[in-house]
Amino acid sequence: MSRSVLLLPGDGIGPEIVAEAEKVLHKINDKFSLDLTFDSALVGGAAIDETDVPLPDETLEKARKADAILLGAVGGPQWDSLPMAVRPEKGLLGLRSNLELFANLRPAILYPQLASASSLKPEVVSGLDILIVRELTGGIYFGQPRGVRQLESGERQGYNTYAYTESEIRRIGRVAFEAAQQRGKKLCSVDKANVLEVTVLWREVMEDLKREYPDVELSHMYVDNAAMQLVRAPKQFDVIVTGNMFGDILSDEAAMLTGSIGMLPSASLNSEKQGMYEPCHGSAPDIAGQGIANPLATILSVAMMLRYSLNEDAAADAIEAAVSKVLDQGLRTGDIMSEGARKVSTREMGEAVLNAL
Ligand SMILES: NC(=O)c1ccc[n+]([C@@H]2O[C@H](COP(=O)([O-])OP(=O)(O)OC[C@H]3O[C@@H](n4cnc5c(N)ncnc54)[C@H](O)[C@@H]3O)[C@@H](O)[C@H]2O)c1
Ligand SMILES: CC(C)[C@H](C(=O)O)[C@@H](O)C(=O)O
Ligand SMILES: [Mg+2]
């Protein structure tokens, strides 16, 4: 049965890292006879430059039909002065909301070879394996009303709305409880229930769900404490579930525990397990075009695609093993470089993964 993968390289380092991940996908396709077909489309700033909008109808149509999507990154300073509604980031947010990709899985795993690349002491991070489950289509990112308005005083006021319905909380809660069941059976729900009513409801719904998952130990933590605990003692966590904005912030923080943001993949799934896969990092305008970005988060996102949307666990395992092998060989892009290792370019890293496969 043929399945289709849509490639959305996007902006900045996006095309550089997706090019390497694409080679890996082709190789895996042949090696495991997966019968995958490929297409590509414009999103973000690249789409704005060609079509004036960050998410052209054609891209959305292709995305709806694809079994899985691989996205590089969107955004960059040249589009930062555009109105909010037509910025590159709206292309990404539009894909997430139109495809109802509400469940964002961001695994922070420390490859033992990179213990010294982390900014934390090796004993604090060695063996780290946590999963952040971030709600992706609700919360303050999408709440209405929003905007900038003129007050009677003449002053302008910016405002956003932080809202979650019970059903939105329940469906992301179930994903997180089920993930915890498959792992260490510990779930920490992160909120700000001491200040925000929306997260009082969040906590209530999580408590309610707990009854359906008696084998999972549920705890709650305020987000400020969670940010601190993640650098103090990150291994206390197994699965973390949280809302859209807290999850955005905590996952970048967790990335650094693994050595670099260039190592953190992600899956964004809807209830049919259709998924969009992307590295957690952005378009890195500061290093774009130099051929030095780390492609491993994107290559590891391909492994997540094979596992979650295409049900090809053996192929996913092979990619993860190949990544581990190149790290064993001492190959490092600049972001994970340490003494005694060999510094390589984006392309050399991609080639090394291909060879290891
Ligand atoms: N999913 C996405 O498409 C996504 C995610 C985050 C940010 N963005 C956008 O990206 C642009 C830049 O945002 P930012 O600078 O805040 O975050 P960023 O993640 O792009 O970069 C932060 C820092 O990490 C480094 N970095 C990121 N990815 C790397 C990689 N693969 N290898 C080596 N180093 C890497 C960058 O060089 C930079 O110093 C903005 O327009 C933002 O909106 C997009
Ligand atoms: C680019 C931006 C819209 C996006 C987000 O905030 O979700 C990014 O930071 C991410 O983490 O995927
Ligand atoms: Mg982010």
Coordinates of C-alpha atoms and ligand atoms in Angstrom, one line a residue:
M1 CA 0.0 0.0 0.0
S2 CA 1.6 3.3 -1.1
R3 CA 1.7 6.1 1.4
S4 CA 2.4 9.8 0.7
V5 CA 4.9 12.1 2.5
L6 CA 4.7 15.8 2.0
L7 CA 7.9 17.8 2.5
L8 CA 7.7 21.4 3.6
P9 CA 11.2 22.8 3.8
G10 CA 10.2 26.3 4.8
D11 CA 12.8 29.0 5.6
G12 CA 16.3 29.7 7.0
I13 CA 18.0 26.4 7.8
G14 CA 14.7 24.5 6.9
P15 CA 15.8 23.6 3.3
E16 CA 19.3 22.6 4.5
I17 CA 18.1 20.2 7.2
V18 CA 15.1 18.8 5.2
A19 CA 17.5 18.0 2.3
E20 CA 19.4 15.6 4.6
A21 CA 16.3 14.1 6.1
E22 CA 14.9 13.6 2.6
K23 CA 17.9 11.6 1.6
V24 CA 17.4 9.4 4.7
L25 CA 13.8 9.0 3.9
H26 CA 14.6 7.8 0.3
K27 CA 17.2 5.4 1.6
I28 CA 14.8 3.9 4.2
N29 CA 12.1 3.7 1.6
D30 CA 14.3 1.5 -0.6
K31 CA 15.9 -0.5 2.2
F32 CA 12.6 -1.4 3.8
S33 CA 10.5 -1.4 0.6
L34 CA 8.0 1.0 2.1
D35 CA 6.4 2.2 -1.1
L36 CA 6.4 5.8 0.0
T37 CA 5.7 8.6 -2.5
F38 CA 6.9 12.1 -2.0
D39 CA 5.7 15.6 -2.8
S40 CA 6.8 19.1 -1.6
A41 CA 5.1 22.4 -1.1
L42 CA 5.7 26.0 0.0
V43 CA 5.0 27.2 3.6
G44 CA 6.1 30.2 5.7
G45 CA 8.2 33.0 4.3
A46 CA 9.1 30.9 1.2
A47 CA 5.3 30.8 0.4
I48 CA 4.9 34.5 1.2
D49 CA 7.6 35.4 -1.3
E50 CA 5.9 33.4 -4.0
T51 CA 2.2 33.7 -3.3
D52 CA 1.8 36.5 -0.7
V53 CA 0.4 34.1 1.9
P54 CA 2.1 31.9 4.4
L55 CA -0.2 28.9 3.8
P56 CA -1.3 28.7 0.2
D57 CA -4.5 26.7 -0.5
E58 CA -2.5 24.3 -2.6
T59 CA -0.2 23.5 0.4
L60 CA -3.1 22.9 2.7
E61 CA -4.8 20.6 0.2
K62 CA -1.6 18.6 -0.2
A63 CA -1.2 18.5 3.5
R64 CA -4.8 17.2 4.1
K65 CA -4.2 14.4 1.6
A66 CA -0.7 13.3 2.9
D67 CA -0.3 10.4 5.3
A68 CA 2.6 12.3 6.9
I69 CA 4.3 15.7 6.7
L70 CA 7.9 16.7 7.3
L71 CA 8.4 20.4 8.0
G72 CA 11.8 22.2 8.4
A73 CA 11.1 25.5 10.0
V74 CA 9.5 28.8 9.2
G75 CA 10.2 32.5 9.9
G76 CA 13.0 35.0 9.7
P77 CA 13.8 38.6 10.2
Q78 CA 12.8 39.7 6.7
W79 CA 9.2 38.8 7.4
D80 CA 9.1 40.1 11.0
S81 CA 7.5 43.4 10.2
L82 CA 4.5 41.9 8.4
P83 CA 1.1 42.0 10.1
M84 CA 0.5 39.0 12.5
A85 CA -2.1 37.4 10.2
V86 CA 0.3 37.0 7.3
R87 CA 3.6 36.2 9.1
P88 CA 5.4 32.9 8.3
E89 CA 4.5 31.5 11.7
K90 CA 0.8 31.7 10.7
G91 CA 1.6 29.1 8.0
L92 CA 2.7 26.6 10.6
L93 CA -0.1 27.5 13.1
G94 CA -2.6 27.2 10.2
L95 CA -1.4 23.7 9.4
R96 CA -1.6 22.6 13.0
S97 CA -5.2 24.0 13.5
N98 CA -6.6 23.0 10.1
L99 CA -5.4 19.4 10.4
E100 CA -6.3 19.4 14.2
L101 CA -2.8 18.3 15.2
F102 CA -3.6 18.8 18.9
A103 CA -1.1 16.4 20.3
N104 CA 2.6 17.5 20.2
L105 CA 5.1 14.9 21.4
R106 CA 8.5 16.3 22.2
P107 CA 10.9 13.6 23.5
A108 CA 14.1 14.9 25.2
I109 CA 16.5 12.0 25.2
L110 CA 20.2 12.4 26.0
Y111 CA 22.4 10.3 23.8
P112 CA 25.1 9.1 26.2
Q113 CA 27.7 10.3 23.6
L114 CA 26.5 13.8 24.2
A115 CA 26.6 14.0 28.0
S116 CA 29.5 16.5 27.8
A117 CA 27.6 18.7 25.3
S118 CA 24.9 19.4 27.8
S119 CA 25.3 22.6 29.7
L120 CA 24.4 20.7 32.9
K121 CA 26.7 18.3 34.8
P122 CA 26.8 14.8 33.2
E123 CA 25.4 13.2 36.4
V124 CA 22.4 15.5 36.3
V125 CA 21.5 14.5 32.7
S126 CA 23.0 11.0 32.1
G127 CA 20.2 8.6 31.1
L128 CA 17.7 11.4 30.6
D129 CA 14.6 10.3 28.8
I130 CA 11.5 12.5 29.2
L131 CA 8.5 13.1 27.0
I132 CA 6.8 16.5 26.9
V133 CA 3.2 16.2 25.6
R134 CA 2.2 19.7 24.6
E135 CA -1.4 20.7 23.6
L136 CA -1.0 22.3 20.2
T137 CA -4.2 23.7 18.8
G138 CA -5.7 25.6 21.7
G139 CA -4.8 27.8 24.7
I140 CA -3.5 31.3 24.4
Y141 CA -2.1 30.7 20.9
F142 CA -5.6 30.4 19.5
G143 CA -8.0 32.0 22.1
Q144 CA -10.4 34.7 21.0
P145 CA -10.6 37.6 21.4
R146 CA -7.1 38.8 20.6
G147 CA -5.5 41.8 19.1
V148 CA -4.4 45.4 19.8
R149 CA -7.1 47.8 20.7
Q150 CA -7.4 51.5 21.4
L151 CA -8.6 52.3 24.9
E152 CA -10.8 55.3 25.7
S153 CA -7.8 56.9 27.3
G154 CA -6.2 56.9 23.8
E155 CA -3.6 54.3 25.0
R156 CA -3.3 51.1 23.0
Q157 CA -3.7 47.7 24.7
G158 CA -2.5 44.3 23.5
Y159 CA -4.6 41.3 24.6
N160 CA -4.9 37.6 24.1
T161 CA -7.2 35.0 25.6
Y162 CA -6.1 31.9 27.4
A163 CA -8.9 29.4 27.1
Y164 CA -9.4 25.6 27.1
T165 CA -12.6 23.6 26.9
E166 CA -12.9 20.5 29.0
S167 CA -12.9 18.3 25.8
E168 CA -9.7 19.9 24.6
I169 CA -8.0 19.2 28.0
R170 CA -9.4 15.7 28.1
R171 CA -8.2 14.6 24.7
I172 CA -4.6 15.8 25.3
G173 CA -4.8 14.3 28.8
R174 CA -5.6 10.9 27.4
V175 CA -2.7 11.0 25.0
A176 CA -0.4 11.8 27.9
F177 CA -1.8 9.1 30.2
E178 CA -1.5 6.6 27.5
A179 CA 2.1 7.6 26.7
A180 CA 2.9 7.3 30.4
Q181 CA 1.3 3.8 30.5
Q182 CA 3.8 2.8 27.8
R183 CA 6.7 4.3 29.6
G184 CA 7.6 4.9 33.3
K185 CA 3.9 5.3 34.4
K186 CA 4.5 8.7 35.9
L187 CA 2.7 11.8 34.6
C188 CA 3.3 15.4 35.7
S189 CA 0.7 17.9 34.7
V190 CA 2.2 21.4 34.5
D191 CA -0.1 24.4 35.1
K192 CA -0.5 27.7 36.8
A193 CA -3.5 26.8 38.8
N194 CA -2.5 29.2 41.6
V195 CA -3.3 32.1 39.4
L196 CA -5.2 31.1 36.2
E197 CA -8.7 29.7 36.2
V198 CA -8.2 28.0 32.9
T199 CA -5.6 25.8 34.5
V200 CA -7.7 25.2 37.6
L201 CA -10.1 23.5 35.1
W202 CA -7.0 21.8 33.5
R203 CA -6.0 20.3 36.8
E204 CA -9.6 19.2 37.6
V205 CA -9.9 17.4 34.3
M206 CA -6.5 15.7 34.7
E207 CA -7.6 14.5 38.2
D208 CA -10.8 13.2 36.7
L209 CA -9.0 11.3 34.0
K210 CA -6.7 9.7 36.6
R211 CA -9.5 7.3 37.5
E212 CA -9.3 5.7 34.1
Y213 CA -5.6 5.1 34.4
P214 CA -5.0 3.7 37.9
D215 CA -1.6 2.4 36.9
V216 CA -0.3 5.9 36.2
E217 CA 0.9 8.1 39.1
L218 CA -0.3 11.7 38.4
S219 CA 1.3 14.7 40.0
H220 CA 0.8 18.5 39.4
M221 CA 3.4 21.2 39.3
Y222 CA 3.3 25.0 38.7
V223 CA 5.1 26.0 35.6
D224 CA 7.6 28.2 37.3
N225 CA 8.7 25.4 39.5
A226 CA 8.7 23.0 36.6
A227 CA 11.1 25.3 34.7
M228 CA 13.4 25.2 37.7
Q229 CA 13.1 21.5 38.4
L230 CA 13.9 20.7 34.7
V231 CA 17.4 22.1 35.2
R232 CA 17.8 21.1 38.9
A233 CA 16.8 17.4 38.6
P234 CA 15.3 16.6 35.2
K235 CA 15.3 12.9 35.7
Q236 CA 12.5 13.1 38.2
F237 CA 10.2 13.5 35.1
D238 CA 8.8 10.7 32.9
V239 CA 6.0 12.3 30.9
I240 CA 5.0 16.0 31.3
V241 CA 1.6 17.2 29.9
T242 CA 1.0 20.9 29.6
G243 CA -0.7 23.6 27.5
N244 CA 0.4 25.2 24.3
M245 CA 2.6 28.1 25.5
F246 CA 4.1 26.4 28.6
G247 CA 4.9 23.4 26.4
D248 CA 6.6 25.6 23.8
I249 CA 8.9 27.2 26.5
L250 CA 9.6 24.0 28.5
S251 CA 10.5 22.0 25.4
D252 CA 13.2 24.5 24.4
E253 CA 14.5 24.3 27.9
A254 CA 14.4 20.5 27.8
A255 CA 16.2 20.5 24.5
M256 CA 19.3 22.0 26.1
L257 CA 19.4 19.1 28.6
T258 CA 20.1 16.9 25.6
G259 CA 23.1 18.9 24.4
S260 CA 21.4 21.1 21.8
I261 CA 18.1 22.3 20.4
G262 CA 19.4 20.7 17.2
M263 CA 18.8 17.2 18.7
L264 CA 15.0 17.5 19.6
P265 CA 12.5 16.0 17.2
S266 CA 8.7 16.3 17.4
A267 CA 5.5 14.7 16.3
S268 CA 2.2 16.6 16.0
L269 CA -0.7 14.2 15.7
N270 CA -4.4 14.4 15.2
S271 CA -7.0 11.8 16.3
E272 CA -6.5 9.8 13.1
K273 CA -2.7 9.6 13.8
Q274 CA -2.0 11.7 10.7
G275 CA 1.0 13.7 11.7
M276 CA 3.3 16.6 11.0
Y277 CA 6.9 16.0 12.0
E278 CA 9.4 18.8 12.6
P279 CA 12.4 19.6 14.7
C280 CA 11.5 21.7 17.8
H281 CA 13.9 24.4 16.8
G282 CA 13.3 27.3 14.4
S283 CA 14.8 28.6 11.2
A284 CA 18.0 29.7 12.9
P285 CA 18.5 32.8 10.7
D286 CA 21.9 33.4 12.5
I287 CA 23.4 30.3 10.8
A288 CA 21.2 29.9 7.7
G289 CA 23.0 29.3 4.4
Q290 CA 26.2 28.4 6.1
G291 CA 25.7 24.6 5.9
I292 CA 26.5 24.1 9.6
A293 CA 23.1 23.4 11.1
N294 CA 22.5 20.2 12.9
P295 CA 20.2 18.0 10.8
L296 CA 19.7 15.3 13.5
A297 CA 16.5 16.7 15.1
T298 CA 14.9 16.6 11.6
I299 CA 16.3 13.1 10.9
L300 CA 15.0 11.9 14.2
S301 CA 11.6 13.5 13.3
V302 CA 11.6 11.1 10.3
A303 CA 12.0 8.2 12.8
M304 CA 9.0 9.5 14.7
M305 CA 7.0 9.7 11.5
L306 CA 7.8 6.1 10.7
R307 CA 6.8 5.0 14.1
Y308 CA 3.6 7.1 14.7
S309 CA 2.0 7.7 11.3
L310 CA 3.4 4.9 9.1
N311 CA 3.7 2.0 11.6
E312 CA 7.2 1.1 10.5
D313 CA 8.9 0.6 13.8
A314 CA 11.8 -1.4 12.4
A315 CA 12.6 1.5 10.0
A316 CA 12.3 4.0 12.8
D317 CA 14.7 1.9 15.0
A318 CA 17.2 1.7 12.1
I319 CA 17.3 5.5 11.8
E320 CA 17.8 6.0 15.6
A321 CA 20.5 3.4 15.6
A322 CA 22.2 5.1 12.7
V323 CA 22.2 8.4 14.6
S324 CA 23.7 6.8 17.6
K325 CA 26.3 5.2 15.4
V326 CA 27.5 8.5 13.9
L327 CA 27.7 10.0 17.4
D328 CA 29.8 7.0 18.4
Q329 CA 32.1 7.8 15.4
G330 CA 32.7 11.2 17.0
L331 CA 31.0 13.3 14.3
R332 CA 29.6 16.5 15.6
T333 CA 28.0 19.6 14.1
G334 CA 29.1 22.9 15.8
D335 CA 26.2 23.0 18.3
I336 CA 27.2 19.7 19.9
M337 CA 30.9 19.9 19.3
S338 CA 33.2 18.9 22.2
E339 CA 36.9 18.3 22.5
G340 CA 38.3 15.3 20.6
A341 CA 35.3 15.1 18.3
R342 CA 35.3 15.8 14.5
K343 CA 33.4 18.9 13.5
V344 CA 31.2 18.2 10.4
S345 CA 28.8 20.2 8.2
T346 CA 25.1 19.6 7.8
R347 CA 25.7 17.6 4.7
E348 CA 28.5 15.5 6.1
M349 CA 26.3 14.7 9.1
G350 CA 23.5 13.6 6.7
E351 CA 25.9 11.5 4.6
A352 CA 27.2 9.9 7.8
V353 CA 23.7 8.8 8.8
L354 CA 23.1 7.5 5.3
N355 CA 26.3 5.4 5.5
A356 CA 25.4 4.1 8.9
L357 CA 22.1 3.0 7.5
Ligands
LIG1 N1 8.8 25.2 14.1 C1 9.2 26.3 13.6 O1 9.2 26.5 12.4 C2 9.9 27.3 14.5 C3 10.2 27.1 15.8 C4 10.8 28.1 16.5 C5 11.1 29.3 16.0 N2 10.7 29.5 14.7 C6 11.0 30.8 14.0 O2 12.4 30.8 13.7 C7 13.0 32.1 13.7 C8 14.2 32.2 14.6 O3 13.8 31.9 16.0 P1 14.7 31.8 17.2 O4 16.1 32.4 16.9 O5 14.0 32.3 18.4 O6 14.9 30.2 17.5 P2 15.8 29.1 16.7 O7 15.4 27.8 17.2 O8 15.6 29.3 15.2 O9 17.3 29.5 17.0 C9 17.7 29.6 18.4 C10 19.2 29.3 18.5 O10 19.5 27.9 18.3 C11 20.3 27.7 17.2 N3 19.8 26.5 16.4 C12 18.5 26.2 16.1 N4 18.4 25.1 15.4 C13 19.7 24.7 15.2 C14 20.3 23.6 14.6 N5 19.5 22.6 13.9 N6 21.6 23.4 14.6 C15 22.4 24.3 15.2 N7 21.9 25.4 15.9 C16 20.6 25.6 15.9 C17 20.2 29.0 16.3 O11 21.4 29.1 15.5 C18 20.0 30.0 17.4 O12 21.2 30.4 17.9 C19 11.8 33.0 14.1 O13 11.3 33.5 13.0 C20 10.8 32.0 14.8 O14 9.5 32.5 14.7 C21 10.1 28.6 13.9
LIG2 C1 7.2 29.2 15.3 C2 6.3 29.1 16.5 C3 4.9 29.4 16.0 C4 6.3 27.7 17.1 C5 5.4 27.7 18.4 O1 5.4 28.6 19.1 O2 4.7 26.7 18.5 C6 7.7 27.2 17.5 O3 8.3 27.9 18.5 C7 7.6 25.7 18.0 O4 8.0 25.4 19.1 O5 7.1 24.9 17.2
MG3 MG 9.1 26.8 20.1

